[in-house]
PDB file of C-alpha atoms in Angstrom:
ATOM      1  CA  MET A   1      59.142 110.173  72.138  1.00 79.00           C
ATOM      2  CA  HIS A   2      60.006 113.680  73.342  1.00 79.00           C
ATOM      3  CA  GLY A   3      63.281 114.017  75.192  1.00 82.00           C
ATOM      4  CA  LYS A   4      65.146 111.180  73.497  1.00 83.00           C
ATOM      5  CA  ARG A   5      68.819 111.767  72.792  1.00 84.00           C
ATOM      6  CA  VAL A   6      68.506 110.338  69.293  1.00 86.00           C
ATOM      7  CA  SER A   7      67.288 112.654  66.531  1.00 89.00           C
ATOM      8  CA  PRO A   8      63.532 112.656  65.730  1.00 90.00           C
ATOM      9  CA  ASP A   9      64.236 111.785  62.086  1.00 92.00           C
ATOM     10  CA  LYS A  10      66.096 108.646  63.113  1.00 92.00           C
ATOM     11  CA  LEU A  11      63.309 107.650  65.495  1.00 92.00           C
ATOM     12  CA  VAL A  12      60.664 108.108  62.817  1.00 93.00           C
ATOM     13  CA  TRP A  13      62.701 106.065  60.360  1.00 94.00           C
ATOM     14  CA  ALA A  14      63.301 103.287  62.898  1.00 94.00           C
ATOM     15  CA  ILE A  15      59.648 102.939  63.883  1.00 93.00           C
ATOM     16  CA  GLY A  16      58.579 103.097  60.244  1.00 94.00           C
ATOM     17  CA  ALA A  17      61.055 100.371  59.341  1.00 94.00           C
ATOM     18  CA  LEU A  18      59.778  98.174  62.175  1.00 92.00           C
ATOM     19  CA  ALA A  19      56.199  98.742  61.039  1.00 90.00           C
ATOM     20  CA  GLU A  20      57.186  97.625  57.527  1.00 91.00           C
ATOM     21  CA  GLY A  21      58.611  94.381  58.895  1.00 85.00           C
ATOM     22  CA  LEU A  22      62.337  95.080  59.191  1.00 89.00           C
ATOM     23  CA  GLY A  23      63.849  93.130  62.085  1.00 88.00           C
ATOM     24  CA  ILE A  24      64.936  94.668  65.378  1.00 91.00           C
ATOM     25  CA  ARG A  25      68.583  93.742  64.892  1.00 91.00           C
ATOM     26  CA  ALA A  26      68.616  95.126  61.344  1.00 92.00           C
ATOM     27  CA  VAL A  27      67.162  98.450  62.530  1.00 93.00           C
ATOM     28  CA  ALA A  28      69.705  98.534  65.354  1.00 93.00           C
ATOM     29  CA  ARG A  29      72.589  98.074  62.907  1.00 94.00           C
ATOM     30  CA  VAL A  30      71.370 100.852  60.622  1.00 93.00           C
ATOM     31  CA  CYS A  31      70.743 103.246  63.538  1.00 91.00           C
ATOM     32  CA  GLU A  32      73.990 102.176  65.240  1.00 91.00           C
ATOM     33  CA  VAL A  33      72.302 101.476  68.581  1.00 92.00           C
ATOM     34  CA  ASP A  34      71.786  98.441  70.785  1.00 93.00           C
ATOM     35  CA  PRO A  35      68.927  96.092  69.779  1.00 92.00           C
ATOM     36  CA  ASN A  36      67.450  96.480  73.272  1.00 93.00           C
ATOM     37  CA  THR A  37      67.183 100.222  72.634  1.00 92.00           C
ATOM     38  CA  VAL A  38      65.186  99.593  69.454  1.00 93.00           C
ATOM     39  CA  LEU A  39      62.949  97.192  71.362  1.00 92.00           C
ATOM     40  CA  ALA A  40      62.335  99.866  74.008  1.00 91.00           C
ATOM     41  CA  TRP A  41      61.383 102.360  71.276  1.00 92.00           C
ATOM     42  CA  LEU A  42      58.938  99.862  69.815  1.00 92.00           C
ATOM     43  CA  ILE A  43      57.230  99.164  73.149  1.00 91.00           C
ATOM     44  CA  GLU A  44      56.954 102.863  73.969  1.00 92.00           C
ATOM     45  CA  VAL A  45      55.460 103.719  70.594  1.00 92.00           C
ATOM     46  CA  ALA A  46      53.046 100.798  70.916  1.00 88.00           C
ATOM     47  CA  ASP A  47      51.818 102.177  74.257  1.00 91.00           C
ATOM     48  CA  HIS A  48      51.209 105.606  72.720  1.00 91.00           C
ATOM     49  CA  ALA A  49      49.456 104.083  69.710  1.00 88.00           C
ATOM     50  CA  THR A  50      47.197 102.041  71.987  1.00 85.00           C
ATOM     51  CA  ALA A  51      46.216 105.112  74.004  1.00 90.00           C
ATOM     52  CA  PHE A  52      45.584 107.102  70.831  1.00 90.00           C
ATOM     53  CA  SER A  53      43.411 104.339  69.377  1.00 87.00           C
ATOM     54  CA  ARG A  54      41.333 103.944  72.529  1.00 85.00           C
ATOM     55  CA  TYR A  55      40.647 107.685  72.653  1.00 91.00           C
ATOM     56  CA  PHE A  56      39.529 108.104  69.030  1.00 92.00           C
ATOM     57  CA  LEU A  57      38.165 104.699  68.023  1.00 92.00           C
ATOM     58  CA  HIS A  58      34.591 104.353  69.285  1.00 93.00           C
ATOM     59  CA  ASP A  59      30.970 104.260  68.076  1.00 95.00           C
ATOM     60  CA  VAL A  60      32.097 102.551  64.871  1.00 95.00           C
ATOM     61  CA  ARG A  61      29.437 101.009  62.647  1.00 95.00           C
ATOM     62  CA  VAL A  62      30.607  97.961  60.722  1.00 95.00           C
ATOM     63  CA  THR A  63      28.790  95.175  58.892  1.00 93.00           C
ATOM     64  CA  GLN A  64      31.455  92.479  59.312  1.00 94.00           C
ATOM     65  CA  VAL A  65      34.203  91.574  61.770  1.00 96.00           C
ATOM     66  CA  GLN A  66      36.907  88.985  61.146  1.00 94.00           C
ATOM     67  CA  LEU A  67      38.819  87.635  64.151  1.00 94.00           C
ATOM     68  CA  ASP A  68      42.094  85.750  63.962  1.00 91.00           C
ATOM     69  CA  GLU A  69      45.101  84.739  66.080  1.00 87.00           C
ATOM     70  CA  LEU A  70      48.798  84.807  65.092  1.00 78.00           C
ATOM     71  CA  PHE A  71      52.028  83.910  66.875  1.00 65.00           C
ATOM     72  CA  ALA A  72      53.968  86.779  68.558  1.00 58.00           C
ATOM     73  CA  LEU A  73      55.962  87.746  71.652  1.00 52.00           C
ATOM     74  CA  LEU A  74      56.410  91.434  72.512  1.00 53.00           C
ATOM     75  CA  SER A  75      54.008  91.869  75.436  1.00 49.00           C
ATOM     76  CA  ALA A  76      55.834  89.178  77.413  1.00 50.00           C
ATOM     77  CA  VAL A  77      58.750  91.604  77.730  1.00 56.00           C
ATOM     78  CA  LYS A  78      56.675  94.164  79.648  1.00 55.00           C
ATOM     79  CA  THR A  79      55.422  91.574  82.121  1.00 57.00           C
ATOM     80  CA  GLY A  80      58.934  90.333  82.800  1.00 61.00           C
ATOM     81  CA  GLU A  81      58.221  86.846  81.479  1.00 57.00           C
ATOM     82  CA  VAL A  82      60.887  87.287  78.787  1.00 57.00           C
ATOM     83  CA  SER A  83      64.037  89.393  78.943  1.00 66.00           C
ATOM     84  CA  ALA A  84      64.688  92.070  76.341  1.00 61.00           C
ATOM     85  CA  ALA A  85      67.640  90.156  74.927  1.00 65.00           C
ATOM     86  CA  GLU A  86      65.613  86.964  74.682  1.00 63.00           C
ATOM     87  CA  ALA A  87      62.756  88.841  73.005  1.00 60.00           C
ATOM     88  CA  VAL A  88      65.064  90.068  70.260  1.00 58.00           C
ATOM     89  CA  GLU A  89      66.307  86.535  69.733  1.00 60.00           C
ATOM     90  CA  ARG A  90      62.928  84.815  69.784  1.00 57.00           C
ATOM     91  CA  LEU A  91      60.685  87.425  68.160  1.00 53.00           C
ATOM     92  CA  ALA A  92      60.250  85.445  64.960  1.00 45.00           C
ATOM     93  CA  ARG A  93      59.380  82.167  66.738  1.00 50.00           C
ATOM     94  CA  SER A  94      57.270  83.316  69.653  1.00 48.00           C
ATOM     95  CA  PRO A  95      54.968  81.021  71.650  1.00 48.00           C
ATOM     96  CA  ARG A  96      52.572  83.904  72.295  1.00 71.00           C
ATOM     97  CA  TRP A  97      49.551  84.881  70.205  1.00 85.00           C
ATOM     98  CA  VAL A  98      48.490  88.173  68.668  1.00 87.00           C
ATOM     99  CA  TRP A  99      44.702  88.474  68.456  1.00 92.00           C
ATOM    100  CA  ALA A 100      43.232  90.832  65.891  1.00 94.00           C
ATOM    101  CA  ALA A 101      39.745  91.954  64.861  1.00 95.00           C
ATOM    102  CA  ILE A 102      39.372  93.742  61.541  1.00 95.00           C
ATOM    103  CA  ASP A 103      36.554  95.132  59.435  1.00 95.00           C
ATOM    104  CA  PRO A 104      37.315  93.505  56.045  1.00 91.00           C
ATOM    105  CA  VAL A 105      35.278  96.109  54.177  1.00 91.00           C
ATOM    106  CA  THR A 106      37.179  99.222  55.287  1.00 92.00           C
ATOM    107  CA  LYS A 107      40.338  97.362  56.513  1.00 92.00           C
ATOM    108  CA  LEU A 108      39.933  99.132  59.876  1.00 93.00           C
ATOM    109  CA  LEU A 109      41.739  97.314  62.690  1.00 92.00           C
ATOM    110  CA  LEU A 110      39.186  97.345  65.497  1.00 94.00           C
ATOM    111  CA  THR A 111      41.437  95.867  68.165  1.00 93.00           C
ATOM    112  CA  VAL A 112      44.685  93.966  68.640  1.00 89.00           C
ATOM    113  CA  ASP A 113      45.830  92.176  71.794  1.00 89.00           C
ATOM    114  CA  VAL A 114      48.462  89.684  72.887  1.00 83.00           C
ATOM    115  CA  GLY A 115      47.926  86.610  75.038  1.00 85.00           C
ATOM    116  CA  ASP A 116      47.466  82.868  75.162  1.00 85.00           C
ATOM    117  CA  ARG A 117      44.972  81.056  72.954  1.00 87.00           C
ATOM    118  CA  THR A 118      42.329  80.615  75.656  1.00 91.00           C
ATOM    119  CA  ARG A 119      38.669  81.292  76.352  1.00 94.00           C
ATOM    120  CA  ALA A 120      39.638  84.212  78.597  1.00 94.00           C
ATOM    121  CA  MET A 121      41.498  85.886  75.722  1.00 94.00           C
ATOM    122  CA  ALA A 122      38.603  85.262  73.343  1.00 95.00           C
ATOM    123  CA  GLN A 123      36.290  86.937  75.859  1.00 97.00           C
ATOM    124  CA  ARG A 124      38.701  89.847  76.232  1.00 96.00           C
ATOM    125  CA  VAL A 125      39.070  90.450  72.497  1.00 96.00           C
ATOM    126  CA  VAL A 126      35.331  90.274  71.814  1.00 97.00           C
ATOM    127  CA  HIS A 127      34.765  92.655  74.735  1.00 97.00           C
ATOM    128  CA  GLN A 128      37.179  95.131  73.136  1.00 95.00           C
ATOM    129  CA  VAL A 129      35.262  94.880  69.858  1.00 96.00           C
ATOM    130  CA  VAL A 130      31.992  95.575  71.666  1.00 96.00           C
ATOM    131  CA  GLN A 131      33.528  98.691  73.238  1.00 94.00           C
ATOM    132  CA  VAL A 132      34.593  99.982  69.822  1.00 95.00           C
ATOM    133  CA  VAL A 133      31.435  99.394  67.774  1.00 96.00           C
ATOM    134  CA  ALA A 134      28.393 101.614  68.156  1.00 95.00           C
ATOM    135  CA  PRO A 135      25.651 100.612  70.634  1.00 93.00           C
ATOM    136  CA  GLY A 136      23.131  98.327  68.962  1.00 92.00           C
ATOM    137  CA  CYS A 137      25.514  97.421  66.125  1.00 94.00           C
ATOM    138  CA  VAL A 138      25.605  93.632  65.647  1.00 94.00           C
ATOM    139  CA  PRO A 139      27.940  92.796  62.740  1.00 94.00           C
ATOM    140  CA  LEU A 140      28.475  89.488  60.988  1.00 95.00           C
ATOM    141  CA  PHE A 141      31.346  87.674  62.748  1.00 96.00           C
ATOM    142  CA  LEU A 142      33.749  85.389  60.877  1.00 94.00           C
ATOM    143  CA  THR A 143      36.458  83.306  62.586  1.00 94.00           C
ATOM    144  CA  ASP A 144      38.472  80.124  62.306  1.00 90.00           C
ATOM    145  CA  GLY A 145      37.341  76.982  64.101  1.00 88.00           C
ATOM    146  CA  PHE A 146      38.555  78.036  67.575  1.00 91.00           C
ATOM    147  CA  LYS A 147      35.542  76.997  69.673  1.00 91.00           C
ATOM    148  CA  GLU A 148      36.005  79.597  72.435  1.00 95.00           C
ATOM    149  CA  TYR A 149      34.787  82.348  70.114  1.00 96.00           C
ATOM    150  CA  THR A 150      31.294  80.882  70.388  1.00 95.00           C
ATOM    151  CA  THR A 151      31.160  81.381  74.152  1.00 96.00           C
ATOM    152  CA  ALA A 152      32.671  84.864  73.917  1.00 96.00           C
ATOM    153  CA  LEU A 153      30.205  86.061  71.273  1.00 96.00           C
ATOM    154  CA  LEU A 154      27.232  84.538  73.064  1.00 96.00           C
ATOM    155  CA  THR A 155      28.311  86.239  76.299  1.00 96.00           C
ATOM    156  CA  HIS A 156      28.365  89.691  74.705  1.00 96.00           C
ATOM    157  CA  TYR A 157      25.577  89.299  72.142  1.00 96.00           C
ATOM    158  CA  GLY A 158      23.006  87.328  74.095  1.00 95.00           C
ATOM    159  CA  GLN A 159      19.849  87.907  76.080  1.00 94.00           C
ATOM    160  CA  TRP A 160      17.604  86.086  78.512  1.00 94.00           C
ATOM    161  CA  VAL A 161      14.679  84.387  76.799  1.00 93.00           C
ATOM    162  CA  GLN A 162      11.686  82.908  78.597  1.00 90.00           C
ATOM    163  CA  PRO A 163      10.690  79.665  76.825  1.00 87.00           C
ATOM    164  CA  ALA A 164       7.007  79.094  76.240  1.00 85.00           C
ATOM    165  CA  ARG A 165       5.163  76.626  78.430  1.00 83.00           C
ATOM    166  CA  GLN A 166       4.863  73.182  76.915  1.00 80.00           C
ATOM    167  CA  ARG A 167       2.325  72.022  79.504  1.00 80.00           C
ATOM    168  CA  ALA A 168      -0.529  73.759  81.253  1.00 78.00           C
ATOM    169  CA  GLN A 169       0.541  72.401  84.625  1.00 79.00           C
ATOM    170  CA  GLY A 170       3.870  72.152  86.380  1.00 77.00           C
ATOM    171  CA  PRO A 171       6.657  74.674  86.940  1.00 83.00           C
ATOM    172  CA  ALA A 172       7.386  77.262  84.306  1.00 83.00           C
ATOM    173  CA  PRO A 173      10.553  76.609  82.272  1.00 86.00           C
ATOM    174  CA  LYS A 174      13.626  78.510  83.393  1.00 90.00           C
ATOM    175  CA  PRO A 175      14.850  81.460  81.304  1.00 92.00           C
ATOM    176  CA  ARG A 176      17.662  80.634  78.877  1.00 92.00           C
ATOM    177  CA  TRP A 177      20.538  82.797  77.673  1.00 94.00           C
ATOM    178  CA  MET A 178      20.160  82.900  73.895  1.00 94.00           C
ATOM    179  CA  PRO A 179      21.889  84.789  71.043  1.00 94.00           C
ATOM    180  CA  LEU A 180      20.336  88.027  69.877  1.00 94.00           C
ATOM    181  CA  PRO A 181      18.053  87.502  66.855  1.00 92.00           C
ATOM    182  CA  GLY A 182      20.365  89.585  64.641  1.00 92.00           C
ATOM    183  CA  LEU A 183      23.609  87.791  65.592  1.00 95.00           C
ATOM    184  CA  LEU A 184      25.299  86.078  62.645  1.00 95.00           C
ATOM    185  CA  TYR A 185      28.421  84.016  63.205  1.00 95.00           C
ATOM    186  CA  ALA A 186      30.183  81.605  60.847  1.00 93.00           C
ATOM    187  CA  GLN A 187      33.388  79.578  61.194  1.00 92.00           C
ATOM    188  CA  VAL A 188      35.852  78.423  58.565  1.00 84.00           C
ATOM    189  CA  ILE A 189      37.275  75.073  59.694  1.00 83.00           C
ATOM    190  CA  LYS A 190      40.530  73.821  58.163  1.00 79.00           C
ATOM    191  CA  THR A 191      41.765  70.236  58.352  1.00 81.00           C
ATOM    192  CA  VAL A 192      45.549  69.935  58.159  1.00 77.00           C
ATOM    193  CA  ARG A 193      47.475  66.686  57.808  1.00 83.00           C
ATOM    194  CA  CYS A 194      51.265  66.519  57.689  1.00 80.00           C
ATOM    195  CA  ARG A 195      51.323  70.327  57.556  1.00 70.00           C
ATOM    196  CA  ARG A 196      49.199  70.343  54.414  1.00 81.00           C
ATOM    197  CA  LEU A 197      45.671  71.700  54.035  1.00 78.00           C
ATOM    198  CA  VAL A 198      43.440  68.823  52.977  1.00 82.00           C
ATOM    199  CA  ARG A 199      39.943  70.171  53.587  1.00 83.00           C
ATOM    200  CA  VAL A 200      38.070  73.395  54.303  1.00 80.00           C
ATOM    201  CA  SER A 201      34.522  73.437  55.606  1.00 83.00           C
ATOM    202  CA  HIS A 202      32.130  76.167  56.724  1.00 85.00           C
ATOM    203  CA  ARG A 203      29.887  76.082  59.775  1.00 89.00           C
ATOM    204  CA  VAL A 204      27.192  78.570  60.715  1.00 91.00           C
ATOM    205  CA  VAL A 205      27.049  78.827  64.512  1.00 93.00           C
ATOM    206  CA  PHE A 206      24.479  81.609  64.991  1.00 94.00           C
ATOM    207  CA  GLY A 207      21.945  82.583  62.363  1.00 92.00           C
ATOM    208  CA  THR A 208      21.360  80.798  59.064  1.00 90.00           C
ATOM    209  CA  LEU A 209      23.567  80.085  56.069  1.00 88.00           C
ATOM    210  CA  GLU A 210      21.238  82.147  53.901  1.00 89.00           C
ATOM    211  CA  ALA A 211      21.563  85.147  56.202  1.00 90.00           C
ATOM    212  CA  VAL A 212      25.372  84.856  56.297  1.00 90.00           C
ATOM    213  CA  GLU A 213      25.596  84.581  52.521  1.00 88.00           C
ATOM    214  CA  GLN A 214      23.252  87.540  52.164  1.00 87.00           C
ATOM    215  CA  GLY A 215      25.471  89.616  54.453  1.00 85.00           C
ATOM    216  CA  LEU A 216      28.535  88.770  52.389  1.00 86.00           C
ATOM    217  CA  ALA A 217      26.726  89.276  49.101  1.00 85.00           C
ATOM    218  CA  ALA A 218      25.922  92.861  50.107  1.00 79.00           C
ATOM    219  CA  CYS A 219      29.634  93.584  49.608  1.00 78.00           C
ATOM    220  CA  GLY A 220      29.958  91.297  46.591  1.00 77.00           C
ATOM    221  CA  TRP A 221      31.831  88.702  48.671  1.00 77.00           C
ATOM    222  CA  GLN A 222      31.550  85.019  49.374  1.00 72.00           C
ATOM    223  CA  ILE A 223      33.396  82.395  51.413  1.00 63.00           C
ATOM    224  CA  ARG A 224      36.097  80.685  49.403  1.00 52.00           C
ATOM    225  CA  SER A 225      38.955  78.312  50.062  1.00 39.00           C
ATOM    226  CA  CYS A 226      42.606  79.267  49.782  1.00 35.00           C
ATOM    227  CA  THR A 227      45.660  76.983  49.984  1.00 33.00           C
ATOM    228  CA  ARG A 228      47.424  79.246  52.520  1.00 35.00           C
ATOM    229  CA  ARG A 229      44.549  80.702  54.511  1.00 35.00           C
ATOM    230  CA  GLN A 230      40.748  80.619  54.382  1.00 33.00           C
ATOM    231  CA  ARG A 231      39.569  84.158  53.905  1.00 36.00           C
ATOM    232  CA  ILE A 232      36.664  86.252  52.685  1.00 35.00           C
ATOM    233  CA  ILE A 233      37.587  87.681  49.291  1.00 30.00           C
ATOM    234  CA  ARG A 234      36.008  89.883  46.668  1.00 30.00           C
ATOM    235  CA  GLU A 235      34.573  88.334  43.526  1.00 27.00           C
TER     236      GLU A 235
END
């Protein structure tokens, strides 16, 4: 933020307030600047933070990764899809999604990205996780019921496997792309009716239920239901 006309102390306070959840308009009133100026500060700081994270965050060894998606807007401003004024107005009710991957043990945010809720974004987020974790590290993955995670994880944590011959004669079976033996992936599926959570179920996609529970038990955790959000919590 070097070269800004505003004082460094005010900039630090403004960015800190935004990080703590204070709204753009509220920060603008306190700093006595235009809301679009505060939005520009936020985008610039986010770019620097992203570059900093990519430079230092690599070869990380984690045992678990939780992936989730939340509504948001900001990146649409940079692409020109939404004007700065409209972004300030619609920030709290955005149609865009923020994707996040976190290590629940250390609370380390492995990656965060913004985009639509699509298979392409699932692939992109999982690819970013793969770039961050150490080579050969295959953590336990936990997600909601969004089905595109399955394809994304299989793409990055799979291998070609040659099936054994079932018959002595005839053509050999074609190789199949299969998950790595150490890949563990479980989903927490929520059923909502009339905006109320009525049921929570668990589904193991890759690996076995025993292996998933063993991975969670190593940290003293287990899968439990919660009225607001299904999460992995400590006993």
